[in-house]
Amino acid sequence: MQWHKTLTPLGRQYSGSSLAGRLVGLTNLRRATPAAYRKVRDIVCTYERAGGIGSDLQLTANEKQANDVIMALKLAEYQRGIMDPTQFAPGYHIFQMLYKIKQSPLFKVISSMPKGGALKTHDTSMCSSEFLIKLTHKPHLWVCTREDGRQYEIVQFRYAREQPSSNHQDCSWLRMEELRESRGDRNVHEYLRARFSMYPLSRPQSNADAWSNMMSIFRLVDGLVKYEPNWGEYYYNALKEFHADEVQYVEVRSLLPRLYSLDGQKLQVSDTVKVYNEQLQRFKQQHPDFIDSKLIYAPLRHIDAAKLATHVKLCTELNAAYPELLIGFDLVGQEDLGYPLSAFAMELLKLPQHINFYFHAGQTNWYGSPVDENLVDAVLLGTRRIAHGYALCKHPLIMQLVKQLGIAIEVCPVGNQVLQLGTDYRNHPAASFIANNIPFVISSGNPSFWRTTPLSHDFYLTFLGIAPMNADLTFLKRLAKNSIKYSALKDEDKAKANEKWKLKWDKWIDDVIAQRDELFVAEAKRKAEVQK
Amino acid sequence: MQWHKTLTPLGRQYSGSSLAGRLVGLTNLRRATPAAYRKVRDIVCTYERAGGIGSDLQLTANEKQANDVIMALKLAEYQRGIMDPTQFAPGYHIFQMLYKIKQSPLFKVISSMPKGGALKTHDTSMCSSEFLIKLTHKPHLWVCTREDGRQYEIVQFRYAREQPSSNHQDCSWLRMEELRESRGDRNVHEYLRARFSMYPLSRPQSNADAWSNMMSIFRLVDGLVKYEPNWGEYYYNALKEFHADEVQYVEVRSLLPRLYSLDGQKLQVSDTVKVYNEQLQRFKQQHPDFIDSKLIYAPLRHIDAAKLATHVKLCTELNAAYPELLIGFDLVGQEDLGYPLSAFAMELLKLPQHINFYFHAGQTNWYGSPVDENLVDAVLLGTRRIAHGYALCKHPLIMQLVKQLGIAIEVCPVGNQVLQLGTDYRNHPAASFIANNIPFVISSGNPSFWRTTPLSHDFYLTFLGIAPMNADLTFLKRLAKNSIKYSALKDEDKAKANEKWKLKWDKWIDDVIAQRDELFVAEAKRKAEVQK
């Protein structure tokens, strides 16, 4: 029985569903001869592989050589993991694995890979803890501390000439210098390092618990970064850190807070955007290989419709003033709390159509709840991308729409784990996005708070832990290209952006080939260490 | 703009994909008026709800009343969970939550629900620990123990008149009575209770670790249950425990081991089936509301093709001798180890076509590995059901085939958690099965080893944790009916089975309505306790 013959020609013109229909219609599967079974198996497996993310790309001869290196490193880690799952980083919490990942030659290769853009970042969770600590060494800094038995706790920071007066917290102000003197420089440094990340809370009891811990860091950092001279410095440094991680384009979701000056004055929101603009121009001048950066105005979602209306109005005004820079709107904060998007639809639809939505949606495990339906609303309101979309697989119709409308999902693997949506990376729903060829990009969310690199850790864990075993350089290349394709750049700027990226990419391919032996030695050494 | 109007008539005749196409083709979503947005939102949400598991069933007036009770209890737990996730059992490990679940009025209702059949059970992991302990009180039992410092360990059980001689383990034999005398009755009882479940290993390091712990329990239990008088008693008691959990039909995957007698003789495999048959007839006679039980011959998969050929031959012979009882073939044991199904295809295709395959497949997190492709092979080899299918969402084409061929997935939520495929029930891939209307049944796997009821815990966690918020009695009814629909019963027997189930179901519906007030009081009390 040559049932497989009727299946040709096989290719993209067949949707999975019509292929399935044909396979089913033809025969009783139990009557297959071994030869027919083998043939159909080949067809199905080929079809499966041909449908995934990156399958549309061809590799050059050079890229194929680099791919051989990358796949050898990947398969070494993968196979070691199958033999002994405790050796497989994507099976565990990032907090346990950060050091191990640093030693991985595959991670080294991915770190140096030109990744295109980072499309989901948040204004005050982009820089490393070390940078935040540096800010605490600036003059005129006051800290409000609370004593709890032998422990002290820093509740708030504030730059000021004189001791700040207004404070609703139960704490007392002193100068940062005094704190350092009384507690010891090194102790304060260690304390800050701990407070600026979620590491102390490595076993939170629930996602609400993890969120509340994260929000407390945002609040603590506020007093440091909202200081007018620091805001620009923070952003400039963030671009620098992302650039060092081989990111050439950055979109920032910002609350656009009003900044304060040393004499206690509050500046206007437009000043905040102005600072962004100045620093961006300076950064672009000094880094000609950098593409660009854009802002998405993203106030907190825990508000009422009236308040939202003022945000929509403000966004419209700021976009008019900075049409190239401030290009989108979103709502941020824990999605499980507050109103669902549908409650804001009336107000949201008033935003001028040329300002795009880039909604957070589906960052929840509560299937079928009003929060879960944000995915429906995000799409029906015309969102251009969806941040997280973790719950998308529970919504097949929306998944179809997302694919057909070309709405990219901003997948944040590490963030989803830290905020307790999932644990093992191998269960991340993005595996289904890959299998169904749903457009997505890799993002990091708030890397500052989990001590990861701007994008490399998320890329590494996606490549090794979420993607199928055979996902290769075409997969990585597609993700990098997606980050430009689905960016807020104008079409003509995308072409230029691709050129800038391609220059670095080709160079990187050569580097990987050149480092082949060195990488293999490192991997062999690692393997030997594990076996000891 | 009345774009939604062109969408009618809307119903099952539209596949998700064509509906998506229509929605997309009609307009720029950003141009929607609030009224149009509302209308389309209604259509999409209705469509989503109408497509899930159970949506084909209508409730009677009585069932609607019972449904109100059930949904009130469910939403109370759900809402409490959203407020405080630490109160939500499906977010945690069963070992932590067993006691809490026992107190749930919703669990009480589900415990008494007639569930139809249990289609995935394993021969020696069906009975409670208490029953196993009872077996250790029978005369002529020897234990082989090993001392490890202050700890002793039971390595093996064996019934024999004289001290057993052959033993490849490093341990020494003594009579069970002697052990009880020297260690104390209560200590031995506690020890056995711990050894017969996986509870001591509540934080295994990996799924391989959890598997190895589970296999060690199987090995320990072997000496108890393979004793010829015990084998039948175990099976009879298993049917009794399942029946008490409102299960009326049971399919057992059995290794069909050769049993041993008191004088050390090994019986034939056909004797093992004969014991099953005798006990089943006895049980059916004494329980007229019980439907039936079937055997699936399921040897361990960690073998070579030559060995498999002998299993296929044996299965064919046993089926000829017991055509009503032994009706299927499968391979069991940790899927990540040993050969994939494809390596056995030649031999498997030799099994007569009237003996069905009920393959384990996709019980893995290793996406794209040869193990992961067992899902492809199971379907292409014509399997009737798939045990676990945990990785199915990573294979959209196979998912389509499964749906169109009516291959039911045997979903084992608790087992998947205990064997470390996933943690939070809200991330279980069966949520996608529900959304995509993939046929499935609820199974428990090895409830003996995790101290759960035969099916109630898995039903409860599925209903509350995996299914969407609004999944109601139609969902539960569909799952119960599926267990008969996708059973190995012949069509004419399915009709009779449905009648037997329906009798109990109608009675249960009346009971739920009658217990309404009592249940609500219990739920209110529970809520008050949590708030304290």
CSV table of N, CA and C in Angstrom, one decimal, chain B residues 135-262:
chain,number,residue,atom,x,y,z
B,135,LEU,N,-1.1,-7.1,53.7
B,135,LEU,CA,-0.5,-8.3,53.2
B,135,LEU,C,0.7,-8.8,53.9
B,136,THR,N,1.4,-7.8,54.6
B,136,THR,CA,2.6,-8.1,55.3
B,136,THR,C,2.3,-8.9,56.6
B,137,HIS,N,1.0,-8.9,56.9
B,137,HIS,CA,0.6,-9.6,58.1
B,137,HIS,C,0.3,-11.1,57.9
B,138,LYS,N,0.3,-11.5,56.6
B,138,LYS,CA,0.0,-12.9,56.3
B,138,LYS,C,1.1,-13.8,56.7
B,139,PRO,N,0.8,-15.1,57.0
B,139,PRO,CA,1.9,-16.0,57.5
B,139,PRO,C,2.9,-16.3,56.4
B,140,HIS,N,4.0,-16.8,56.8
B,140,HIS,CA,5.1,-17.3,55.9
B,140,HIS,C,5.9,-16.2,55.2
B,141,LEU,N,5.7,-14.9,55.7
B,141,LEU,CA,6.4,-13.9,55.0
B,141,LEU,C,7.8,-13.7,55.6
B,142,TRP,N,8.8,-13.6,54.7
B,142,TRP,CA,10.2,-13.3,55.0
B,142,TRP,C,10.5,-12.0,54.5
B,143,VAL,N,11.4,-11.3,55.2
B,143,VAL,CA,11.9,-10.0,54.7
B,143,VAL,C,13.5,-10.1,54.7
B,144,CYS,N,14.0,-9.5,53.7
B,144,CYS,CA,15.5,-9.4,53.6
B,144,CYS,C,15.8,-7.9,54.0
B,145,THR,N,16.6,-7.8,55.0
B,145,THR,CA,16.9,-6.4,55.5
B,145,THR,C,18.4,-6.1,55.5
B,146,ARG,N,18.6,-4.8,55.4
B,146,ARG,CA,20.0,-4.3,55.4
B,146,ARG,C,20.1,-3.3,56.5
B,147,GLU,N,21.2,-3.3,57.3
B,147,GLU,CA,21.4,-2.3,58.3
B,147,GLU,C,22.3,-1.2,57.8
B,148,ASP,N,21.9,0.0,58.1
B,148,ASP,CA,22.7,1.1,57.6
B,148,ASP,C,22.9,2.0,58.8
B,149,GLY,N,23.9,1.7,59.6
B,149,GLY,CA,24.1,2.5,60.9
B,149,GLY,C,22.9,2.2,61.8
B,150,ARG,N,22.1,3.2,62.2
B,150,ARG,CA,21.0,2.9,63.1
B,150,ARG,C,19.7,2.6,62.3
B,151,GLN,N,19.8,2.8,61.0
B,151,GLN,CA,18.6,2.6,60.1
B,151,GLN,C,18.6,1.2,59.6
B,152,TYR,N,17.5,0.5,59.5
B,152,TYR,CA,17.4,-0.7,58.8
B,152,TYR,C,16.5,-0.4,57.5
B,153,GLU,N,16.7,-1.3,56.6
B,153,GLU,CA,16.0,-1.1,55.3
B,153,GLU,C,15.5,-2.5,54.8
B,154,ILE,N,14.2,-2.5,54.5
B,154,ILE,CA,13.7,-3.8,53.9
B,154,ILE,C,14.0,-3.7,52.4
B,155,VAL,N,14.7,-4.7,51.9
B,155,VAL,CA,15.1,-4.8,50.5
B,155,VAL,C,14.2,-5.6,49.7
B,156,GLN,N,13.6,-6.7,50.3
B,156,GLN,CA,12.8,-7.6,49.6
B,156,GLN,C,11.8,-8.4,50.5
B,157,PHE,N,10.7,-8.7,49.9
B,157,PHE,CA,9.7,-9.6,50.6
B,157,PHE,C,9.7,-10.9,49.9
B,158,ARG,N,9.3,-12.0,50.6
B,158,ARG,CA,9.2,-13.3,50.0
B,158,ARG,C,8.4,-14.2,50.9
B,159,TYR,N,7.3,-14.8,50.4
B,159,TYR,CA,6.6,-15.8,51.2
B,159,TYR,C,7.2,-17.1,50.9
B,160,ALA,N,7.5,-17.8,52.0
B,160,ALA,CA,8.2,-19.2,51.8
B,160,ALA,C,8.1,-19.9,53.1
B,161,ARG,N,8.1,-21.3,53.0
B,161,ARG,CA,8.0,-22.1,54.2
B,161,ARG,C,9.4,-22.0,55.0
B,162,GLU,N,10.4,-22.1,54.2
B,162,GLU,CA,11.8,-22.1,54.8
B,162,GLU,C,12.4,-20.7,54.4
B,163,GLN,N,13.5,-20.4,55.0
B,163,GLN,CA,14.2,-19.2,54.7
B,163,GLN,C,14.7,-19.2,53.2
B,164,PRO,N,14.3,-18.2,52.4
B,164,PRO,CA,14.7,-18.2,51.0
B,164,PRO,C,16.2,-18.2,50.9
B,165,SER,N,16.7,-18.9,49.9
B,165,SER,CA,18.1,-19.0,49.7
B,165,SER,C,18.6,-18.1,48.7
B,166,SER,N,18.1,-18.1,47.5
B,166,SER,CA,18.6,-17.3,46.5
B,166,SER,C,18.3,-15.8,46.7
B,167,ASN,N,19.3,-15.0,46.7
B,167,ASN,CA,19.1,-13.6,46.8
B,167,ASN,C,20.4,-12.9,46.3
B,168,HIS,N,20.3,-12.0,45.4
B,168,HIS,CA,21.4,-11.4,44.9
B,168,HIS,C,21.7,-10.0,45.6
B,169,GLN,N,20.8,-9.7,46.5
B,169,GLN,CA,21.0,-8.4,47.2
B,169,GLN,C,21.9,-8.6,48.4
B,170,ASP,N,22.4,-7.6,48.9
B,170,ASP,CA,23.3,-7.6,50.0
B,170,ASP,C,22.4,-7.4,51.3
B,171,CYS,N,21.7,-8.4,51.7
B,171,CYS,CA,20.8,-8.3,52.9
B,171,CYS,C,20.6,-9.7,53.5
B,172,SER,N,20.0,-9.7,54.7
B,172,SER,CA,19.8,-11.0,55.4
B,172,SER,C,18.3,-11.2,55.7
B,173,TRP,N,18.0,-12.5,55.5
B,173,TRP,CA,16.6,-12.8,55.6
B,173,TRP,C,16.2,-13.1,57.1
B,174,LEU,N,15.0,-12.6,57.4
B,174,LEU,CA,14.4,-13.0,58.7
B,174,LEU,C,12.9,-13.0,58.5
B,175,ARG,N,12.2,-13.7,59.5
B,175,ARG,CA,10.8,-13.7,59.4
B,175,ARG,C,10.2,-12.4,59.7
B,176,MET,N,9.1,-12.0,59.1
B,176,MET,CA,8.4,-10.8,59.3
B,176,MET,C,8.1,-10.7,60.8
B,177,GLU,N,7.6,-11.8,61.4
B,177,GLU,CA,7.3,-11.7,62.8
B,177,GLU,C,8.4,-11.3,63.7
B,178,GLU,N,9.6,-11.9,63.3
B,178,GLU,CA,10.8,-11.5,64.1
B,178,GLU,C,11.1,-10.0,64.0
B,179,LEU,N,11.0,-9.5,62.8
B,179,LEU,CA,11.3,-8.1,62.6
B,179,LEU,C,10.3,-7.3,63.4
B,180,ARG,N,9.1,-7.6,63.4
B,180,ARG,CA,8.1,-6.9,64.2
B,180,ARG,C,8.4,-6.9,65.7
B,181,GLU,N,8.8,-8.1,66.1
B,181,GLU,CA,9.1,-8.3,67.5
B,181,GLU,C,10.3,-7.4,67.9
B,182,SER,N,11.4,-7.4,67.1
B,182,SER,CA,12.6,-6.7,67.5
B,182,SER,C,12.4,-5.2,67.3
B,183,ARG,N,11.7,-4.8,66.3
B,183,ARG,CA,11.6,-3.3,66.0
B,183,ARG,C,10.4,-2.7,66.6
B,184,GLY,N,9.4,-3.5,66.9
B,184,GLY,CA,8.1,-2.9,67.4
B,184,GLY,C,7.1,-2.8,66.3
B,185,ASP,N,5.9,-3.3,66.6
B,185,ASP,CA,4.8,-3.3,65.6
B,185,ASP,C,4.6,-1.9,64.9
B,186,ARG,N,4.5,-0.9,65.8
B,186,ARG,CA,4.2,0.4,65.3
B,186,ARG,C,5.3,1.0,64.4
B,187,ASN,N,6.5,0.8,64.9
B,187,ASN,CA,7.6,1.3,64.0
B,187,ASN,C,7.6,0.6,62.7
B,188,VAL,N,7.4,-0.7,62.6
B,188,VAL,CA,7.4,-1.4,61.3
B,188,VAL,C,6.3,-0.8,60.5
B,189,HIS,N,5.1,-0.6,61.1
B,189,HIS,CA,4.0,-0.1,60.4
B,189,HIS,C,4.3,1.3,59.8
B,190,GLU,N,4.9,2.1,60.6
B,190,GLU,CA,5.2,3.5,60.1
B,190,GLU,C,6.3,3.4,59.0
B,191,TYR,N,7.2,2.5,59.2
B,191,TYR,CA,8.3,2.3,58.2
B,191,TYR,C,7.7,1.9,56.8
B,192,LEU,N,6.8,0.9,56.9
B,192,LEU,CA,6.2,0.4,55.7
B,192,LEU,C,5.3,1.5,55.0
B,193,ARG,N,4.6,2.2,55.8
B,193,ARG,CA,3.8,3.3,55.2
B,193,ARG,C,4.6,4.3,54.5
B,194,ALA,N,5.8,4.6,55.0
B,194,ALA,CA,6.7,5.5,54.3
B,194,ALA,C,7.3,4.9,53.0
B,195,ARG,N,7.7,3.6,53.2
B,195,ARG,CA,8.3,3.0,52.0
B,195,ARG,C,7.4,2.7,50.9
B,196,PHE,N,6.1,2.5,51.1
B,196,PHE,CA,5.1,2.2,50.1
B,196,PHE,C,4.6,3.4,49.3
B,197,SER,N,5.1,4.6,49.7
B,197,SER,CA,4.8,5.8,48.9
B,197,SER,C,6.0,6.6,48.6
B,198,MET,N,5.8,7.6,47.8
B,198,MET,CA,7.0,8.5,47.4
B,198,MET,C,7.1,9.7,48.4
B,199,TYR,N,6.2,9.7,49.4
B,199,TYR,CA,6.2,10.9,50.3
B,199,TYR,C,7.6,11.3,50.9
B,200,PRO,N,8.4,10.4,51.3
B,200,PRO,CA,9.6,10.8,51.9
B,200,PRO,C,10.5,11.6,50.9
B,201,LEU,N,10.2,11.4,49.6
B,201,LEU,CA,11.0,12.1,48.5
B,201,LEU,C,10.2,13.3,48.0
B,202,SER,N,9.8,14.2,48.9
B,202,SER,CA,9.0,15.3,48.4
B,202,SER,C,9.7,16.3,47.6
B,203,ARG,N,11.0,16.3,47.7
B,203,ARG,CA,11.8,17.3,46.8
B,203,ARG,C,12.9,16.5,46.0
B,204,PRO,N,12.5,15.7,45.1
B,204,PRO,CA,13.5,15.0,44.3
B,204,PRO,C,14.2,16.1,43.4
B,205,GLN,N,15.4,15.7,43.0
B,205,GLN,CA,16.2,16.6,42.3
B,205,GLN,C,15.9,16.7,40.8
B,206,SER,N,15.2,15.7,40.3
B,206,SER,CA,14.9,15.7,38.8
B,206,SER,C,13.9,14.6,38.6
B,207,ASN,N,13.3,14.5,37.4
B,207,ASN,CA,12.3,13.5,37.1
B,207,ASN,C,13.0,12.1,37.1
B,208,ALA,N,14.3,12.1,36.7
B,208,ALA,CA,15.0,10.8,36.7
B,208,ALA,C,15.0,10.2,38.2
B,209,ASP,N,15.3,11.2,39.1
B,209,ASP,CA,15.3,10.9,40.5
B,209,ASP,C,14.0,10.4,41.0
B,210,ALA,N,12.9,11.1,40.6
B,210,ALA,CA,11.5,10.7,41.0
B,210,ALA,C,11.2,9.3,40.5
B,211,TRP,N,11.6,9.1,39.2
B,211,TRP,CA,11.3,7.8,38.6
B,211,TRP,C,12.1,6.7,39.3
B,212,SER,N,13.3,6.9,39.7
B,212,SER,CA,14.1,5.8,40.3
B,212,SER,C,13.5,5.5,41.6
B,213,ASN,N,13.0,6.5,42.3
B,213,ASN,CA,12.3,6.3,43.6
B,213,ASN,C,11.0,5.4,43.4
B,214,MET,N,10.3,5.8,42.4
B,214,MET,CA,9.0,5.1,42.1
B,214,MET,C,9.3,3.6,41.8
B,215,MET,N,10.3,3.4,40.9
B,215,MET,CA,10.7,2.0,40.5
B,215,MET,C,11.1,1.2,41.7
B,216,SER,N,11.8,1.8,42.7
B,216,SER,CA,12.2,1.1,43.8
B,216,SER,C,11.0,0.6,44.7
B,217,ILE,N,9.9,1.4,44.6
B,217,ILE,CA,8.7,0.9,45.3
B,217,ILE,C,8.1,-0.3,44.6
B,218,PHE,N,8.0,-0.2,43.3
B,218,PHE,CA,7.5,-1.3,42.5
B,218,PHE,C,8.3,-2.6,42.8
B,219,ARG,N,9.6,-2.4,42.9
B,219,ARG,CA,10.5,-3.6,43.1
B,219,ARG,C,10.2,-4.2,44.5
B,220,LEU,N,10.0,-3.3,45.5
B,220,LEU,CA,9.8,-3.7,46.8
B,220,LEU,C,8.4,-4.5,46.9
B,221,VAL,N,7.4,-3.9,46.3
B,221,VAL,CA,6.1,-4.5,46.4
B,221,VAL,C,6.0,-5.8,45.7
B,222,ASP,N,6.9,-6.0,44.7
B,222,ASP,CA,6.9,-7.3,43.9
B,222,ASP,C,6.8,-8.5,44.7
B,223,GLY,N,7.6,-8.7,45.7
B,223,GLY,CA,7.7,-9.9,46.5
B,223,GLY,C,6.3,-10.2,47.2
B,224,LEU,N,5.6,-9.1,47.5
B,224,LEU,CA,4.3,-9.2,48.2
B,224,LEU,C,3.2,-9.7,47.2
B,225,VAL,N,3.2,-9.0,46.1
B,225,VAL,CA,2.0,-9.2,45.2
B,225,VAL,C,2.2,-10.3,44.2
B,226,LYS,N,3.4,-10.7,43.9
B,226,LYS,CA,3.6,-11.8,43.0
B,226,LYS,C,3.4,-13.2,43.6
B,227,TYR,N,3.2,-13.2,44.9
B,227,TYR,CA,2.8,-14.4,45.6
B,227,TYR,C,1.4,-14.8,45.1
B,228,GLU,N,1.3,-16.0,44.6
B,228,GLU,CA,0.1,-16.3,43.9
B,228,GLU,C,-1.3,-16.0,44.6
B,229,PRO,N,-1.4,-16.4,45.9
B,229,PRO,CA,-2.7,-16.0,46.6
B,229,PRO,C,-2.9,-14.5,46.6
B,230,ASN,N,-1.8,-13.7,46.7
B,230,ASN,CA,-2.0,-12.3,46.8
B,230,ASN,C,-2.3,-11.6,45.5
B,231,TRP,N,-1.9,-12.1,44.4
B,231,TRP,CA,-2.1,-11.4,43.1
B,231,TRP,C,-3.6,-11.2,42.9
B,232,GLY,N,-4.3,-12.2,43.1
B,232,GLY,CA,-5.8,-12.1,42.9
B,232,GLY,C,-6.4,-11.2,43.9
B,233,GLU,N,-5.9,-11.4,45.2
B,233,GLU,CA,-6.5,-10.6,46.3
B,233,GLU,C,-6.2,-9.1,46.0
B,234,TYR,N,-5.0,-8.8,45.5
B,234,TYR,CA,-4.6,-7.4,45.2
B,234,TYR,C,-5.6,-6.8,44.2
B,235,TYR,N,-5.8,-7.6,43.1
B,235,TYR,CA,-6.6,-7.1,42.0
B,235,TYR,C,-8.0,-6.9,42.5
B,236,TYR,N,-8.5,-7.9,43.3
B,236,TYR,CA,-9.9,-7.8,43.8
B,236,TYR,C,-10.0,-6.6,44.7
B,237,ASN,N,-9.1,-6.4,45.5
B,237,ASN,CA,-9.1,-5.2,46.4
B,237,ASN,C,-9.0,-3.9,45.6
B,238,ALA,N,-8.2,-3.9,44.6
B,238,ALA,CA,-8.1,-2.7,43.7
B,238,ALA,C,-9.4,-2.4,43.1
B,239,LEU,N,-10.1,-3.4,42.6
B,239,LEU,CA,-11.4,-3.1,42.0
B,239,LEU,C,-12.3,-2.5,43.1
B,240,LYS,N,-12.2,-3.1,44.3
B,240,LYS,CA,-13.0,-2.6,45.4
B,240,LYS,C,-12.7,-1.1,45.7
B,241,GLU,N,-11.5,-0.8,45.8
B,241,GLU,CA,-11.1,0.6,46.1
B,241,GLU,C,-11.5,1.6,45.0
B,242,PHE,N,-11.4,1.1,43.7
B,242,PHE,CA,-11.8,2.0,42.6
B,242,PHE,C,-13.3,2.1,42.6
B,243,HIS,N,-14.0,1.0,42.9
B,243,HIS,CA,-15.5,1.0,42.9
B,243,HIS,C,-16.0,2.0,44.0
B,244,ALA,N,-15.3,2.0,45.2
B,244,ALA,CA,-15.6,2.9,46.3
B,244,ALA,C,-15.4,4.3,45.9
B,245,ASP,N,-14.5,4.6,45.0
B,245,ASP,CA,-14.3,5.9,44.5
B,245,ASP,C,-15.2,6.2,43.3
B,246,GLU,N,-16.3,5.4,43.1
B,246,GLU,CA,-17.2,5.7,42.1
B,246,GLU,C,-16.7,5.4,40.7
B,247,VAL,N,-15.9,4.4,40.6
B,247,VAL,CA,-15.4,4.0,39.3
B,247,VAL,C,-16.0,2.7,38.9
B,248,GLN,N,-16.6,2.5,37.7
B,248,GLN,CA,-17.4,1.3,37.4
B,248,GLN,C,-16.7,0.4,36.4
B,249,TYR,N,-15.6,0.9,35.9
B,249,TYR,CA,-14.9,0.1,34.8
B,249,TYR,C,-13.4,0.4,34.9
B,250,VAL,N,-12.6,-0.6,34.8
B,250,VAL,CA,-11.2,-0.5,35.0
B,250,VAL,C,-10.4,-1.2,33.9
B,251,GLU,N,-9.5,-0.5,33.3
B,251,GLU,CA,-8.5,-1.2,32.4
B,251,GLU,C,-7.1,-1.2,33.1
B,252,VAL,N,-6.5,-2.3,33.1
B,252,VAL,CA,-5.3,-2.5,33.8
B,252,VAL,C,-4.2,-2.8,32.8
B,253,ARG,N,-3.1,-2.0,32.9
B,253,ARG,CA,-1.9,-2.3,32.1
B,253,ARG,C,-1.1,-3.2,33.0
B,254,SER,N,-0.8,-4.4,32.6
B,254,SER,CA,-0.1,-5.4,33.5
B,254,SER,C,1.1,-5.9,32.8
B,255,LEU,N,2.2,-6.0,33.6
B,255,LEU,CA,3.4,-6.7,33.1
B,255,LEU,C,3.2,-8.2,33.0
B,256,LEU,N,2.1,-8.7,33.5
B,256,LEU,CA,1.8,-10.1,33.6
B,256,LEU,C,3.0,-10.9,34.0
B,257,PRO,N,3.4,-10.7,35.2
B,257,PRO,CA,4.6,-11.5,35.7
B,257,PRO,C,4.2,-12.9,36.0
B,258,ARG,N,5.2,-13.7,36.1
B,258,ARG,CA,5.0,-15.1,36.5
B,258,ARG,C,4.9,-15.1,38.0
B,259,LEU,N,3.8,-15.6,38.6
B,259,LEU,CA,3.6,-15.6,40.0
B,259,LEU,C,4.4,-16.8,40.7
B,260,TYR,N,4.6,-16.7,42.0
B,260,TYR,CA,5.3,-17.8,42.7
B,260,TYR,C,4.4,-18.3,43.8
B,261,SER,N,4.6,-19.6,44.1
B,261,SER,CA,3.8,-20.2,45.1
B,261,SER,C,4.7,-20.4,46.4
B,262,LEU,N,4.0,-20.8,47.5
B,262,LEU,CA,4.7,-20.9,48.8
B,262,LEU,C,5.9,-21.9,48.7
